[in-house]
Tab-separated table of C-alpha atoms in Angstrom:
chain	number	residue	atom	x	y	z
A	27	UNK	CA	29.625	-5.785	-21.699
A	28	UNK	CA	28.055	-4.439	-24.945
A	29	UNK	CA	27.756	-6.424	-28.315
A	30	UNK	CA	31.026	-6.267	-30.232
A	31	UNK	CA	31.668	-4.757	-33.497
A	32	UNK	CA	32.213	-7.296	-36.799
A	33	UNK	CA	35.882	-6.108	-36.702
A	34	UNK	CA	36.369	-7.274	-32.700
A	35	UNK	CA	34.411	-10.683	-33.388
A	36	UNK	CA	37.240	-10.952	-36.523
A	37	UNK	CA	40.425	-10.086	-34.645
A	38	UNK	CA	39.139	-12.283	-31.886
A	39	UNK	CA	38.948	-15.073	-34.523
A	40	UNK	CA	42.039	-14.334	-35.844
A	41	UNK	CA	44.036	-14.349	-32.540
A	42	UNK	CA	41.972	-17.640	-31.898
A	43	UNK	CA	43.944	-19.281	-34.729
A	44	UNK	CA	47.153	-17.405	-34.149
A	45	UNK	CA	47.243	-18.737	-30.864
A	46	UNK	CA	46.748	-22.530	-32.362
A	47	UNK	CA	49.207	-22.149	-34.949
A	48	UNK	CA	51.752	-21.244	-32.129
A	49	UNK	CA	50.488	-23.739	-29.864
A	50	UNK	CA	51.281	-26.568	-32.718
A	51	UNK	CA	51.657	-29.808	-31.069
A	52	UNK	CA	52.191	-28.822	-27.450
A	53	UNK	CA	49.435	-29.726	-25.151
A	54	UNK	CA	46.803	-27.659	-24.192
A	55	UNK	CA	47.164	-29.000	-20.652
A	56	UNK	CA	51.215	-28.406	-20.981
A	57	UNK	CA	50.465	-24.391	-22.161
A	58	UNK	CA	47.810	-24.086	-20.010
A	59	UNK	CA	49.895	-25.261	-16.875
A	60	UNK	CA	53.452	-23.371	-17.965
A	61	UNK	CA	51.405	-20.345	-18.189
A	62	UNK	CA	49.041	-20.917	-14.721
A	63	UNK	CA	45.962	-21.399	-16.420
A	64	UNK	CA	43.050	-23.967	-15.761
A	65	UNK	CA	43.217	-26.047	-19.073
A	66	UNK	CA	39.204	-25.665	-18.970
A	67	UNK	CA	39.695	-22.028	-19.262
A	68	UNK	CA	42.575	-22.230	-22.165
A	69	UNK	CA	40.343	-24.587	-24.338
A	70	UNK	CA	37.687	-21.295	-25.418
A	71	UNK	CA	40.373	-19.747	-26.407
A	72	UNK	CA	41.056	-21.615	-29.501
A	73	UNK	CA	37.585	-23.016	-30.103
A	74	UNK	CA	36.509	-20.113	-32.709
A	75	UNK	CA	32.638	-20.938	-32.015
A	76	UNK	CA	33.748	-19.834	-28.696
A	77	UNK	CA	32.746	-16.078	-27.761
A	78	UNK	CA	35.260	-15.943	-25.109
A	79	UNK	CA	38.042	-14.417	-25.983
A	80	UNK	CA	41.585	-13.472	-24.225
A	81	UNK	CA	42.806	-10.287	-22.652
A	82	UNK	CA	46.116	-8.802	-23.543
A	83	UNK	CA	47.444	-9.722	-20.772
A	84	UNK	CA	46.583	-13.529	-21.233
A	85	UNK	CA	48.402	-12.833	-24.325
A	86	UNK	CA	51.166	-11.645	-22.900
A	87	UNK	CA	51.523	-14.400	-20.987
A	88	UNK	CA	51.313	-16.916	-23.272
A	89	UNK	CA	53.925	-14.981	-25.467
A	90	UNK	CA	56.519	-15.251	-22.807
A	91	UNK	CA	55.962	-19.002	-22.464
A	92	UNK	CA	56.676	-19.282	-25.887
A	93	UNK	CA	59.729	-17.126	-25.978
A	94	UNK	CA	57.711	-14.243	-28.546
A	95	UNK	CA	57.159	-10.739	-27.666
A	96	UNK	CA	53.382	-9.450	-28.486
A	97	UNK	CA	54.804	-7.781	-31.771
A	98	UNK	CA	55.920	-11.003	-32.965
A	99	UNK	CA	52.563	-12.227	-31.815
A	100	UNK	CA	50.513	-9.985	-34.193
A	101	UNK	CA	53.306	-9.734	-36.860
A	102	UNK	CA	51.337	-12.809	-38.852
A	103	UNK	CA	49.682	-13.036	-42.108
A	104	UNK	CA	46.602	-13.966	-40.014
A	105	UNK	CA	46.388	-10.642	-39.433
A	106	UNK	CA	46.729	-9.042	-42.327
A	107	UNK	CA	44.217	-11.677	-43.870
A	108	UNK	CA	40.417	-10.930	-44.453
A	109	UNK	CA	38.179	-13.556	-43.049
């Protein structure tokens, strides 16, 4: 995989805390299991130090266990924010 652009390591930053904000006080281990995830695998996903990042469909996923749809996903401030 090549290096990524500024703009990819931002939006992967910004979904990073998107996905945290949702997350609020559930349990990693709880999100990680509704969603069939290792909770070792869902904890780069938040850790913004972290260069792993998640695919859309990991996304997806997650959105479903939280009763959102992708669009409500993305439609944040977070997003529209410059880091």
């Amino acid at each position: 995989m090549g290096k990524l652009r500024k703009e990819d390591i931002i939006l992967r930053k910004k979904i990073k805390l998107r996905l945290k904000q949702l997350r609020g006080k559930e349990s990693k281990s709880g999100l990680a299991k509704e969603i069939d995830i290792d909770r070792q695998n869902f904890q780069p996903w938040e850790e913004v130090g972290s260069e792993r990042g998640m695919t859309i469909y990991s996304i997806s996923r997650v959105c479903k266990s939280m009763g959102i749809t992708l669009k409500e996903f993305f439609d944040d401030e977070i997003f529209r924010e410059d880091l």
